[in-house]
GROMACS .gro file of C-alpha atoms in nm:
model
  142
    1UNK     CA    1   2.052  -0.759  -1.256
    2UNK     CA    2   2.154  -1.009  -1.007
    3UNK     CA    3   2.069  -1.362  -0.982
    4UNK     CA    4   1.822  -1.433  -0.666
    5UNK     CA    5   2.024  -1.556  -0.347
    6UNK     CA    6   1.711  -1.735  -0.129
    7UNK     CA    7   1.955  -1.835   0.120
    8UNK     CA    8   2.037  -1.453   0.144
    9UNK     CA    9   1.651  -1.376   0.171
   10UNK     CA   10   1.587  -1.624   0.406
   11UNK     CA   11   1.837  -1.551   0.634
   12UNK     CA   12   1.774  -1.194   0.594
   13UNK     CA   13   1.421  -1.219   0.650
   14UNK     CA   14   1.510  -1.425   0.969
   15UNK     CA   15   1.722  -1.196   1.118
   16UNK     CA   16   1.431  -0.878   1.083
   17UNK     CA   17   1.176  -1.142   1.201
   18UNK     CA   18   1.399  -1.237   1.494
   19UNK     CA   19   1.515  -0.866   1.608
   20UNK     CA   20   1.122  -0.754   1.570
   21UNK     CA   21   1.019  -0.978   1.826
   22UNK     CA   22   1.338  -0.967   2.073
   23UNK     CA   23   1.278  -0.590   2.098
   24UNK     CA   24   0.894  -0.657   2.099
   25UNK     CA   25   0.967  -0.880   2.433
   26UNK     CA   26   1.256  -0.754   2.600
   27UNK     CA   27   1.140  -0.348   2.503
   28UNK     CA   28   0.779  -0.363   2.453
   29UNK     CA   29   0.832  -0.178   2.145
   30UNK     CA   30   0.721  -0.199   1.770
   31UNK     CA   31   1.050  -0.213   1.525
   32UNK     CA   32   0.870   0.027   1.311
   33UNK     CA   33   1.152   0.250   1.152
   34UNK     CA   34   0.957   0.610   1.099
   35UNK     CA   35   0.799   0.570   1.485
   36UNK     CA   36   1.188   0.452   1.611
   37UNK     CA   37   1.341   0.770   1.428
   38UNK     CA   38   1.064   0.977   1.539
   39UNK     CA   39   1.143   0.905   1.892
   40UNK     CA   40   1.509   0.970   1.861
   41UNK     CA   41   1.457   1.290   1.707
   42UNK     CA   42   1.204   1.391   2.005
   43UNK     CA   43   1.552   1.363   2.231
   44UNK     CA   44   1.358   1.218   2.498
   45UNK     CA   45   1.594   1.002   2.748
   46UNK     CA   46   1.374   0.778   2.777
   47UNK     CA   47   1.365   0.674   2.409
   48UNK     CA   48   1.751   0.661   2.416
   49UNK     CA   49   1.747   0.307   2.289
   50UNK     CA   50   1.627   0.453   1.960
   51UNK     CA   51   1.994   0.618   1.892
   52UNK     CA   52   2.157   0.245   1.957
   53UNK     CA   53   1.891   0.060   1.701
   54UNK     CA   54   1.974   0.315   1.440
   55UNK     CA   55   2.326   0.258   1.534
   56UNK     CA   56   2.273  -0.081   1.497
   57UNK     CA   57   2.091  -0.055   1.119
   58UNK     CA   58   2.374   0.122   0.974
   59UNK     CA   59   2.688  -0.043   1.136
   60UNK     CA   60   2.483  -0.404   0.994
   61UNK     CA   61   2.439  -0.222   0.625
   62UNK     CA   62   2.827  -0.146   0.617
   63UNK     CA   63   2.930  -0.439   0.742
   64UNK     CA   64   2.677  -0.580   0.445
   65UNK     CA   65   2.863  -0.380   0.204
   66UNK     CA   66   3.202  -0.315   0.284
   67UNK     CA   67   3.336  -0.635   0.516
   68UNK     CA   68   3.107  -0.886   0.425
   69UNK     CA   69   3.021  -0.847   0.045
   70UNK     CA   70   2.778  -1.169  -0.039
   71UNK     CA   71   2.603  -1.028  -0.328
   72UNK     CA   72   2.677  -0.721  -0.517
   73UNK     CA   73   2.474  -0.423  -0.420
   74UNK     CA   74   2.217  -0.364  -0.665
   75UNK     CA   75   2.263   0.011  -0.841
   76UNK     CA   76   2.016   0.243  -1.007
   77UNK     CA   77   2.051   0.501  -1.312
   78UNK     CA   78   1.759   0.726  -1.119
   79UNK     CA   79   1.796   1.083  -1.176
   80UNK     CA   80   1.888   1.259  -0.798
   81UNK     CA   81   1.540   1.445  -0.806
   82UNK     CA   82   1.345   1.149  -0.887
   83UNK     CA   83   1.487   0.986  -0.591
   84UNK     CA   84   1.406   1.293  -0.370
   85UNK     CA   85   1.115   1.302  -0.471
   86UNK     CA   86   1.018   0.939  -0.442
   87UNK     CA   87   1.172   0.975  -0.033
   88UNK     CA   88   0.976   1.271  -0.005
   89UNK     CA   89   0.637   1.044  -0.142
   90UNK     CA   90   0.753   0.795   0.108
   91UNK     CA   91   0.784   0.991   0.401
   92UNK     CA   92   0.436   1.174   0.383
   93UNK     CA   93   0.304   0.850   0.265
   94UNK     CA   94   0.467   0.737   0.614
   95UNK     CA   95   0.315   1.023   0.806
   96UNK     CA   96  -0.032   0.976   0.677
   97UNK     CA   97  -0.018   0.584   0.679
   98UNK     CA   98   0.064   0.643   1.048
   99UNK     CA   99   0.359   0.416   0.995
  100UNK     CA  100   0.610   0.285   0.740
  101UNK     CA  101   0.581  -0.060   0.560
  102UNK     CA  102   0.845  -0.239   0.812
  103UNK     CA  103   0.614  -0.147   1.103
  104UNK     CA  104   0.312  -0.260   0.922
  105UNK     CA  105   0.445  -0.571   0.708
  106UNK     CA  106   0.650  -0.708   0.949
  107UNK     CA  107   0.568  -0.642   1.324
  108UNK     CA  108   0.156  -0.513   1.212
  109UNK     CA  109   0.091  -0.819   1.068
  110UNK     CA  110   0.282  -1.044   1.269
  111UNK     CA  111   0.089  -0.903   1.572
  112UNK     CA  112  -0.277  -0.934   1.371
  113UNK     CA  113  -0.345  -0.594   1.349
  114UNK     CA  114  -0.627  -0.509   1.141
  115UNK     CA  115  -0.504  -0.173   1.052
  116UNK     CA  116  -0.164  -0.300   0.943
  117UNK     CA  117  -0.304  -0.525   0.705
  118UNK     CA  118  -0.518  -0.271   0.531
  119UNK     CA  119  -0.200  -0.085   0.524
  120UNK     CA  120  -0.025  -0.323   0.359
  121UNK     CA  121  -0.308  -0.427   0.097
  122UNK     CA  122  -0.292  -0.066   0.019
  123UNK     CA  123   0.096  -0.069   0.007
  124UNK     CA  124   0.075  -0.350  -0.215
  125UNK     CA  125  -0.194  -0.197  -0.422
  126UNK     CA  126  -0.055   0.088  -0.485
  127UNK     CA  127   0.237  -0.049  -0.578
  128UNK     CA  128   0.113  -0.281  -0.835
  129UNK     CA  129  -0.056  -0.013  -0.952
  130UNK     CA  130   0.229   0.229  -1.003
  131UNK     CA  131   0.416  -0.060  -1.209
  132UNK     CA  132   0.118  -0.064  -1.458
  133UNK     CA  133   0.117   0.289  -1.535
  134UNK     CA  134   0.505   0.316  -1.556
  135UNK     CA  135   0.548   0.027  -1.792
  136UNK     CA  136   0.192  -0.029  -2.010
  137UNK     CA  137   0.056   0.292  -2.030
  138UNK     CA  138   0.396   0.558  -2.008
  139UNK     CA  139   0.567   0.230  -2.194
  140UNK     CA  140   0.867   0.337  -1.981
  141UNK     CA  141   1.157   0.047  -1.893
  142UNK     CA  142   1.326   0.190  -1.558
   0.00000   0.00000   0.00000
């Protein structure tokens, strides 16, 4: 495991902060990542801006990883169905939550939504809850 870079999260947390609330005020739209790929699946013309902020995600990962290494990229030894099967949790999780963690944690809460912050106690929750059972009652180390 790496060593903790707060610089790295600081910055990094700036920089979602900061392009939440530009596209908030200059869009009028929640940076929520299930409702933005929703829309751009839809094909609506309307919602075009969706294909340029996905764009925009994955042209900022590879420049993370390829051009502008700062910290090594952090690997797993998950089995390939394990992780399909925890995206699959995640995106009915998404469905049913009526929005992913990004739209809830960061733009939910930053806007005082009530609903986004008993999403993300339950988010939290559950997750806590999950790392109990995997390590003192399974006794697994993943």
């Amino acid at each position: 495991m790496t060593e903790f870079n707060w610089v790295a999260g600081l910055l990094g947390g700036l920089l979602i902060g900061t392009s939440a609330t530009v596209l908030l005020a200059f869009n009028g739209r929640i940076a929520g990542i299930s409702g933005i790929l929703n829309r751009a699946i839809a094909f609506n013309s309307k919602d075009s801006w969706c294909w340029f902020f996905i764009l925009g995600m994955l042209i900022g990962g590879a420049l993370y990883e390829y051009i502008l290494p700062l910290q090594p990229t952090p690997t797993g030894a998950s089995a390939p169905w394990a992780m399909l099967g925890g995206g699959f949790l995640v995106g009915f999780g998404t469905r049913m939550g009526n929005g992913c963690t990004s739209g809830h944690g960061v733009c939910g809460l930053g806007r005082l939504s009530l609903r986004s912050l008993v999403a993300v106690l339950t988010f939290l929750f559950t997750a806590m809850l999950t790392v109990f059972v995997i390590r003192h009652v399974l006794f697994l180390s993943i």
